[in-house]
mmCIF file of C-alpha atoms and ligand atoms in Angstrom:
data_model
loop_
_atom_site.group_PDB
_atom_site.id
_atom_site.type_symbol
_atom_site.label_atom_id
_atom_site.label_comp_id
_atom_site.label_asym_id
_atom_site.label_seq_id
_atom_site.Cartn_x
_atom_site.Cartn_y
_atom_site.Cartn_z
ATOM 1 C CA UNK A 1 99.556 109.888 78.914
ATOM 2 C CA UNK A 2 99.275 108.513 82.057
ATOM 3 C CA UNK A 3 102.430 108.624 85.015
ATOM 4 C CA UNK A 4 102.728 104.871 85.674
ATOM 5 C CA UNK A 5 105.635 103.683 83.839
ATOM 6 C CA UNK A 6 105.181 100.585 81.718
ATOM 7 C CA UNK A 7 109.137 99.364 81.869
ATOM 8 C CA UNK A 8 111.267 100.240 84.193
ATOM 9 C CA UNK A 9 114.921 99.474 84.188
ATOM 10 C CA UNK A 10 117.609 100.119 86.694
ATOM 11 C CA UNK A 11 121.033 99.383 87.096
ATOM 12 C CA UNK A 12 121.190 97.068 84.252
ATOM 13 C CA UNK A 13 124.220 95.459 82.744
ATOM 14 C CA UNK A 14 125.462 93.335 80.054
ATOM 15 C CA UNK A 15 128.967 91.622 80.397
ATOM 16 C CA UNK A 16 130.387 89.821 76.750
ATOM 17 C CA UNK A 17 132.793 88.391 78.262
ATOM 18 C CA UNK A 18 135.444 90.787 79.363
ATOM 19 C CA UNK A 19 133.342 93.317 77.613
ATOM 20 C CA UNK A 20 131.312 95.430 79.424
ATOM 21 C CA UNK A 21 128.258 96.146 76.578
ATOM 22 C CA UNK A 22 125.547 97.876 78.983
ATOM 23 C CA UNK A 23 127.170 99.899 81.755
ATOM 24 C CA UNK A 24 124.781 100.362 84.351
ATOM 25 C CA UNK A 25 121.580 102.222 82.813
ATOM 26 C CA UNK A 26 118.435 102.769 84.288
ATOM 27 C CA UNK A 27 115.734 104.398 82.536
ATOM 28 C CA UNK A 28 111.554 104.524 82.433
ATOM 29 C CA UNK A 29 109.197 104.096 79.860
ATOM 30 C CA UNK A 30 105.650 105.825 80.201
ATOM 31 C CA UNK A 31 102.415 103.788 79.700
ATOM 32 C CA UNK A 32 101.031 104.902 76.140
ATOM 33 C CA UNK A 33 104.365 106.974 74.844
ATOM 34 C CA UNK A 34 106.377 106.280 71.792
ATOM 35 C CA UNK A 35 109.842 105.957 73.373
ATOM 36 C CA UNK A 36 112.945 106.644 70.883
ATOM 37 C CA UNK A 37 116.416 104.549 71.787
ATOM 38 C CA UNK A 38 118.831 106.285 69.557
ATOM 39 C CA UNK A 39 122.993 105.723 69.667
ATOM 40 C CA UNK A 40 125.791 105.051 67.195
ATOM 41 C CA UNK A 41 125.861 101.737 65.831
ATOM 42 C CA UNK A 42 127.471 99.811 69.111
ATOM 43 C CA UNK A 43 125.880 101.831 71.869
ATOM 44 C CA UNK A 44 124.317 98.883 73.128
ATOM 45 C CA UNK A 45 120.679 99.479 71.690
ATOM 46 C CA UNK A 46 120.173 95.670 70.898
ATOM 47 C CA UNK A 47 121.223 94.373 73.827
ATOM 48 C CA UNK A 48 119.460 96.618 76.226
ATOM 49 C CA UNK A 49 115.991 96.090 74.265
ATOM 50 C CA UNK A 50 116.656 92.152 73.683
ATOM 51 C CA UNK A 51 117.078 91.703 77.567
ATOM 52 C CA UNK A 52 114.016 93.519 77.581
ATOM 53 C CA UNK A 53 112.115 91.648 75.442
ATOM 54 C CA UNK A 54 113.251 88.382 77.728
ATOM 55 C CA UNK A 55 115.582 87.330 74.414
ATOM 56 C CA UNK A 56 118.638 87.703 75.738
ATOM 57 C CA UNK A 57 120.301 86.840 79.729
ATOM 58 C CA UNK A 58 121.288 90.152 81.923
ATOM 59 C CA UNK A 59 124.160 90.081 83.860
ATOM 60 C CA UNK A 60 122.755 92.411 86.315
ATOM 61 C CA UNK A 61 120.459 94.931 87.509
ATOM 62 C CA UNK A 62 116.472 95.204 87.134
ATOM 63 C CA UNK A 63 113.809 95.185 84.834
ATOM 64 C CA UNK A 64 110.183 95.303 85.319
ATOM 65 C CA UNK A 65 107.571 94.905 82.882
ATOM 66 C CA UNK A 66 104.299 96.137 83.316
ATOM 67 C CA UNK A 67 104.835 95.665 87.154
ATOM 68 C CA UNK A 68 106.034 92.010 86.161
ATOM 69 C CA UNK A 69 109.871 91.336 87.504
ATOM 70 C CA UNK A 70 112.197 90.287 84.896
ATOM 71 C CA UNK A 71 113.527 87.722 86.694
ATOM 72 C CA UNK A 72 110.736 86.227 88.055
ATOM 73 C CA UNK A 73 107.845 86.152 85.392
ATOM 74 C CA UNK A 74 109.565 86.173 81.776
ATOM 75 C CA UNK A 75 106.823 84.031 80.196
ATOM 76 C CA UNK A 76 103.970 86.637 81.318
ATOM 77 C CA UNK A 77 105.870 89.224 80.163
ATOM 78 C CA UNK A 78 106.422 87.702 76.861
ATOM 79 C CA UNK A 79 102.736 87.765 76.270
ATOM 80 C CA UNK A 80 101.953 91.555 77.051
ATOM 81 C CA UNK A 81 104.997 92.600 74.456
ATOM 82 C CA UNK A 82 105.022 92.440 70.692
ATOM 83 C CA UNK A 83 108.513 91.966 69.062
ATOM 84 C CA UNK A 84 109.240 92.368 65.236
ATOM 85 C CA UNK A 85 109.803 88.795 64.004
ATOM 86 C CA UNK A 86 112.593 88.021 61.706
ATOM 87 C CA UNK A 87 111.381 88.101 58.105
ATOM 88 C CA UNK A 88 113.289 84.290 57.544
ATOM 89 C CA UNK A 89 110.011 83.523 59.225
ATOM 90 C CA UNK A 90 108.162 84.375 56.699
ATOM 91 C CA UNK A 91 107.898 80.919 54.588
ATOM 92 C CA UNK A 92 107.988 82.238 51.172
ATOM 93 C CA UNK A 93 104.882 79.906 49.918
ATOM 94 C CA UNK A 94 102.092 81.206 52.310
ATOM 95 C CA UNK A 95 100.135 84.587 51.626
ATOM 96 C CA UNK A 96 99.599 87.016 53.990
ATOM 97 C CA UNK A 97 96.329 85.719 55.663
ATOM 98 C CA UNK A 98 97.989 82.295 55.400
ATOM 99 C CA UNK A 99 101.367 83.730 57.456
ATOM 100 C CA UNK A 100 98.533 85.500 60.011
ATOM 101 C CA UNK A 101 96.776 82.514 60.900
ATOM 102 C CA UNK A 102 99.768 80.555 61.763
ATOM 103 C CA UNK A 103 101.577 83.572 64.416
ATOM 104 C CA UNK A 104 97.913 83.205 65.320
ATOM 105 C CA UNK A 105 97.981 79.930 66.270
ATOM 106 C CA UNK A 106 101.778 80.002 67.746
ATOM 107 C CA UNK A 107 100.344 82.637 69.904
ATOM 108 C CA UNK A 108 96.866 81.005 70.862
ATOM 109 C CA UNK A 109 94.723 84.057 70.242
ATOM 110 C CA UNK A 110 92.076 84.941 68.399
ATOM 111 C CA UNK A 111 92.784 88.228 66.118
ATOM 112 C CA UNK A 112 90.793 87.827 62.303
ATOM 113 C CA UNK A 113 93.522 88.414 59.880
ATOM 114 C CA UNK A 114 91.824 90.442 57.638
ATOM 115 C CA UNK A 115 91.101 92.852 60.851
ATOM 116 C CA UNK A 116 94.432 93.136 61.195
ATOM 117 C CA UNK A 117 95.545 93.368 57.959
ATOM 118 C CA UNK A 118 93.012 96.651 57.419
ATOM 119 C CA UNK A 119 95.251 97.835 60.421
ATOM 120 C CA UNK A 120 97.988 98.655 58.446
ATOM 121 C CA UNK A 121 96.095 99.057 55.242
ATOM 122 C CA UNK A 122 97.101 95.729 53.271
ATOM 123 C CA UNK A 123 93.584 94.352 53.125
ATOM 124 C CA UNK A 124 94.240 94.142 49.237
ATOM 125 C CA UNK A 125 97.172 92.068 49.811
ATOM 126 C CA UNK A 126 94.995 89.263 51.734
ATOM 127 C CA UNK A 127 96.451 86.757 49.252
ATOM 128 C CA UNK A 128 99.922 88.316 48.124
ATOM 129 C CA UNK A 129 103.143 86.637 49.530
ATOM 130 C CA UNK A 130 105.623 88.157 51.607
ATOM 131 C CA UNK A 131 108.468 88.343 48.748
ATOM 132 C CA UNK A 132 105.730 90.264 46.260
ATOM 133 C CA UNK A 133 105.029 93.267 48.508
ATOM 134 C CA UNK A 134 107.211 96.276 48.463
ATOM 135 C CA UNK A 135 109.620 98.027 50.883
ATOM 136 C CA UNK A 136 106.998 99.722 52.701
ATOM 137 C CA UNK A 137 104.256 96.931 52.374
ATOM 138 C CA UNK A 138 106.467 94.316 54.105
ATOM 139 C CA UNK A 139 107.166 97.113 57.398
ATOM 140 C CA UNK A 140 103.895 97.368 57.619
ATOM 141 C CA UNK A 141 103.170 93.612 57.667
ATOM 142 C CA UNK A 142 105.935 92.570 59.868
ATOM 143 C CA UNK A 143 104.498 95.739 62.473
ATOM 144 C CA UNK A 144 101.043 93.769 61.706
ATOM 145 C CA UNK A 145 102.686 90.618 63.534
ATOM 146 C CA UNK A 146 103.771 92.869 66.615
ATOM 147 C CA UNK A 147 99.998 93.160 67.143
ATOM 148 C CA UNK A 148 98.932 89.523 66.848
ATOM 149 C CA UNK A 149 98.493 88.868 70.571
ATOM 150 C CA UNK A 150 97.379 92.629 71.239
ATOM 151 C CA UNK A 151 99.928 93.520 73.142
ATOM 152 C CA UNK A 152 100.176 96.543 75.794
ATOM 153 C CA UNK A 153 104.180 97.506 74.088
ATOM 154 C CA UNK A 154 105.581 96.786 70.860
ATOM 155 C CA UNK A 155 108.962 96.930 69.894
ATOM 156 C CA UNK A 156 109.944 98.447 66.018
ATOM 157 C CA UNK A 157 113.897 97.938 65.182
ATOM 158 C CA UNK A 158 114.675 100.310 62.762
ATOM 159 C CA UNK A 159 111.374 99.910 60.886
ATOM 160 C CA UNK A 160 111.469 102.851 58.524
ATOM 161 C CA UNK A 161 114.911 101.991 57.296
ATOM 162 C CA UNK A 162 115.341 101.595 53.382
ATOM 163 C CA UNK A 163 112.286 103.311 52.688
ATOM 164 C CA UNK A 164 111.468 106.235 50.593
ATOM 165 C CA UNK A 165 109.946 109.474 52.282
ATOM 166 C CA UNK A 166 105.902 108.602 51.374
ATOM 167 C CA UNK A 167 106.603 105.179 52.676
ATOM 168 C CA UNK A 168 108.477 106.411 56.077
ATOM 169 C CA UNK A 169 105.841 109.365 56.763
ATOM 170 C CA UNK A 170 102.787 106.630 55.670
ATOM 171 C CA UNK A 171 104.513 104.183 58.659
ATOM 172 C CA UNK A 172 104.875 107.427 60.970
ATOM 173 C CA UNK A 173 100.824 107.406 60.784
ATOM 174 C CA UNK A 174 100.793 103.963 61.800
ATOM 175 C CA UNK A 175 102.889 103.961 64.736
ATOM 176 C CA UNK A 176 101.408 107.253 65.729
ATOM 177 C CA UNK A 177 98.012 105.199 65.087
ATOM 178 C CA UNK A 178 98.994 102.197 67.442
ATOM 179 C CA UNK A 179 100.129 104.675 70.259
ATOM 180 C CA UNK A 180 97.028 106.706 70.273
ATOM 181 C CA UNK A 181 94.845 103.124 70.626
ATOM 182 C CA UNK A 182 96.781 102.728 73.888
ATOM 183 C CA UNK A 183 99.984 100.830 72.808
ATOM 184 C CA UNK A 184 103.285 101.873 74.208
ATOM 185 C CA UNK A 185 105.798 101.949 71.209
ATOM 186 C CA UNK A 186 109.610 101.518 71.824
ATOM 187 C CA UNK A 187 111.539 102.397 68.865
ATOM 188 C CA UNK A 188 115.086 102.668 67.421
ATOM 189 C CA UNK A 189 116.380 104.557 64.705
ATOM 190 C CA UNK A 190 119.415 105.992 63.270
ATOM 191 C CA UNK A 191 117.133 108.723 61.371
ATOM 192 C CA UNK A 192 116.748 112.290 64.265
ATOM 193 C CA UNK A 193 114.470 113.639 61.995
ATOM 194 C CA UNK A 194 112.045 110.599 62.064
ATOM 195 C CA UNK A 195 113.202 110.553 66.092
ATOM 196 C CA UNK A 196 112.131 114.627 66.319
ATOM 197 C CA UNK A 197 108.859 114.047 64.629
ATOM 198 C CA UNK A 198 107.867 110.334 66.326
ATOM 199 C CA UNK A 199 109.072 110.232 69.777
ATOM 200 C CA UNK A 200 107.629 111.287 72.716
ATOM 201 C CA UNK A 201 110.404 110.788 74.451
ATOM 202 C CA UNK A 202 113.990 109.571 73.711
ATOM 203 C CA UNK A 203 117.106 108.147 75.154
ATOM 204 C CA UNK A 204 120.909 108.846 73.415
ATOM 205 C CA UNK A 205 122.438 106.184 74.559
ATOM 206 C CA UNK A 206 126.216 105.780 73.721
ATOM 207 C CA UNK A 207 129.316 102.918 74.919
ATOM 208 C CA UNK A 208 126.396 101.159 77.364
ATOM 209 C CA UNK A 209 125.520 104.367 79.171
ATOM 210 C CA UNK A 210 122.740 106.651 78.716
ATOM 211 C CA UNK A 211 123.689 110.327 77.922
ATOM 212 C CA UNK A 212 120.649 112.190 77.504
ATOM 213 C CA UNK A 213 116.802 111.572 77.868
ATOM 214 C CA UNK A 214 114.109 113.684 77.919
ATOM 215 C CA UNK A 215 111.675 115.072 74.787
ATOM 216 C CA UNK A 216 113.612 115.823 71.562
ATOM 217 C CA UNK A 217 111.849 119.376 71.856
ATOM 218 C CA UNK A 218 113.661 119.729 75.666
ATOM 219 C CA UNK A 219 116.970 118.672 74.306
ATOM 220 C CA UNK A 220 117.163 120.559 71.323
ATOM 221 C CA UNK A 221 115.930 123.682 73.514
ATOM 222 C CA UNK A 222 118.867 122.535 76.120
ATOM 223 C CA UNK A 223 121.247 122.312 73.482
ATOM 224 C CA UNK A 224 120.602 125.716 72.072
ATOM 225 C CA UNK A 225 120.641 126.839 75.921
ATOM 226 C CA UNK A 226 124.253 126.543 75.734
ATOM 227 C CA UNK A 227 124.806 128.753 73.225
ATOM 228 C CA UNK A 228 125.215 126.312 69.933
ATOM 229 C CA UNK A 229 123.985 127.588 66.193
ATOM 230 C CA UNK A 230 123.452 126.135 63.817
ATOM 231 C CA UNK A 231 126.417 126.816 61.239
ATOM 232 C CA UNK A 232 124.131 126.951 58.189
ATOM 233 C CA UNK A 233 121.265 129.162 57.946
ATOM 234 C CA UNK A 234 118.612 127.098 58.288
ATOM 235 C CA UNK A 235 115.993 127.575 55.581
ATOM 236 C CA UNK A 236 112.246 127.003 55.811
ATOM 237 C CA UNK A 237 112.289 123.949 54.025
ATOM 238 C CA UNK A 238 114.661 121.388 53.154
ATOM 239 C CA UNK A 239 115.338 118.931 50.493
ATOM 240 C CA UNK A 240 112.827 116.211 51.721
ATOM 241 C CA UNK A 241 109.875 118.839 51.081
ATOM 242 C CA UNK A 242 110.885 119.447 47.577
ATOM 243 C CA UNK A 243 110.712 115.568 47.258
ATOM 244 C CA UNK A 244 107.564 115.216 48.560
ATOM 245 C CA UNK A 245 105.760 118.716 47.242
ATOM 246 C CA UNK A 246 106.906 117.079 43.490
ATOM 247 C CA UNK A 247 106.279 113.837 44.114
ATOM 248 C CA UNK A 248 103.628 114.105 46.349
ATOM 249 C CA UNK A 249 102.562 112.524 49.176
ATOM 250 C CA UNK A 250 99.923 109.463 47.722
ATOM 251 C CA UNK A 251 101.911 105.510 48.428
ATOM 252 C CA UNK A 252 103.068 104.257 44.708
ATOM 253 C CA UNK A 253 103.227 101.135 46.064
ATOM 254 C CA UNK A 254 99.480 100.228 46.589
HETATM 255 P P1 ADP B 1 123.600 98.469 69.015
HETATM 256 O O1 ADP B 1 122.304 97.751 68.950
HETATM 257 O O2 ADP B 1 123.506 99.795 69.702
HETATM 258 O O3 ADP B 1 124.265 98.580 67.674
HETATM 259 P P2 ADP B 1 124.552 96.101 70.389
HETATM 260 O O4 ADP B 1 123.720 95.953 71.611
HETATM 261 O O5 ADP B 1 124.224 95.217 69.223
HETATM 262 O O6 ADP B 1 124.588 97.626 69.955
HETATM 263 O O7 ADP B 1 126.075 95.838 70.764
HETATM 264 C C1 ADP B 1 126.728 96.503 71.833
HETATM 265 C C2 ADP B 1 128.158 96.008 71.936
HETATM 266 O O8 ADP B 1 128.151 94.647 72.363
HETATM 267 C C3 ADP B 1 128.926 96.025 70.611
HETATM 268 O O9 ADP B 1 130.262 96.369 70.881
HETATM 269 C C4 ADP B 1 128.818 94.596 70.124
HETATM 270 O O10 ADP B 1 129.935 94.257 69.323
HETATM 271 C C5 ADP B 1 128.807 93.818 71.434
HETATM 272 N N1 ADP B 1 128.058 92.564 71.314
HETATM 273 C C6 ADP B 1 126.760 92.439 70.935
HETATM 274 N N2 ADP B 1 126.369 91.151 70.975
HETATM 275 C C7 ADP B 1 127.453 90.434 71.363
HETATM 276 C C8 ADP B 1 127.689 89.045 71.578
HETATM 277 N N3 ADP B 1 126.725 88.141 71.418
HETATM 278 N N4 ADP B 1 128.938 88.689 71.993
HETATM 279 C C9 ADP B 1 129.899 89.595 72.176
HETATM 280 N N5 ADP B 1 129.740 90.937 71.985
HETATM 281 C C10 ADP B 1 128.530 91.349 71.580
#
């Protein structure tokens, strides 16, 4: 991982009104890290990523994108970011390949869909439509459209949510697969085990502020620092394993 950071943020805030939603946060993301933004439903997750993703107007403070100023160069920074797109988009009557070709040509590049479909492993559902794949099939196709104008950071809103474990650990591969080809991967979840497991890095962030940041295994270790235990003996597996060691760990969905 290189030093540079790819987004930097400071001071940023986000005014509803009388509300005060962001409070003033300023944070770094590292070039090439999966970056966790976890909080209580509220904390202000949404906002702060939207404004990021030039979606949604700041009130104040500073973001810069790949070196590119918020402010100044939104539509450059729209192309070097790939954002989940809402799943209304996806008109019921097209198949996959169909769907790929036309982000393709909203974004004027020149990916083969069937290149990116073997990305995240749906080559066999070239021809399917959106509304036949599964749970786990349609994450991995919308995280298929983040890619479409090879971007340098995607963004992944809760992508593992609703899924069963194989599904969740099979999209853990992929995301771990898109950060080690070089894209930075910014990520929210409500799941701290998926967080532990995923992130390089994460922020708590809770009411518009940011609590804690660091690497889950330097918080945990800061936590336990001050004394805490665990009230439960912890055992050396837990129930998720039994799941999995039954089940096993092969897709059903394929
Ligand atoms: P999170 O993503 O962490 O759940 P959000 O960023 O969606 O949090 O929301 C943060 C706070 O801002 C919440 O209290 C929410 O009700 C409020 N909020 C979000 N969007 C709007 C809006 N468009 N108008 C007014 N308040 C909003």
């Amino acid at each position: 991982m290189s030093k540079a950071p790819i987004i930097s943020v400071q001071n940023l805030v986000k005014n509803y009104g009388e509300f005060q939603a962001v409070k003033g946060i300023s944070f770094e993301v590292q070039d090439g890290e999966i970056f966790g933004l976890l909080g209580p439903n509220g904390a202000g997750k949404s906002t702060t990523l939207e404004i990021i993703e030039t979606l949604r107007e700041k009130t104040s403070g500073t973001v810069l994108v790949n070196g590119l100023d918020l402010d100044k160069s939104p539509e450059a920074i729209k192309k070097i970011i790939g954002v989940q797109l809402q799943t209304a988009g996806f008109y019921p009557n097209l198949n996959l390949t169909e769907l790929i070709h036309l982000f393709v040509g909203l974004y004027q590049t020149d990916i083969d869909p069937i290149a990116l479909l073997e990305k995240v492993n749906l080559v066999d559902k070239a021809k399917a439509k959106f509304k036949e794949l599964s749970g786990g099939q349609k994450q991995r196709f919308s995280i298929a459209t983040t890619l479409i104008n090879k971007p340098k950071i995607i963004f992944l809103d809760e992508p593992t949510t609703g899924l069963d474990p194989q599904a969740r650990r099979n999209l853990w591969d992929l995301i771990k697969e898109i950060r080690d080809n070089g894209t930075t991967v910014i990520i929210t979840t409500h799941y701290m085990d998926e967080a532990e497991i995923l992130c390089d890095r994460v922020a708590i962030i809770d009411s518009g502020k940011i609590i804690a940041i660091n690497t889950p295994n330097e918080l945990i270790d800061e936590l336990v620092a001050t004394g805490f235990e665990k009230v439960k003996e912890v055992k050396k597996a837990n129930l998720e394993d039994v799941f999995i060691a039954r089940t096993g760990r092969a897709l059903r969905e394929d």
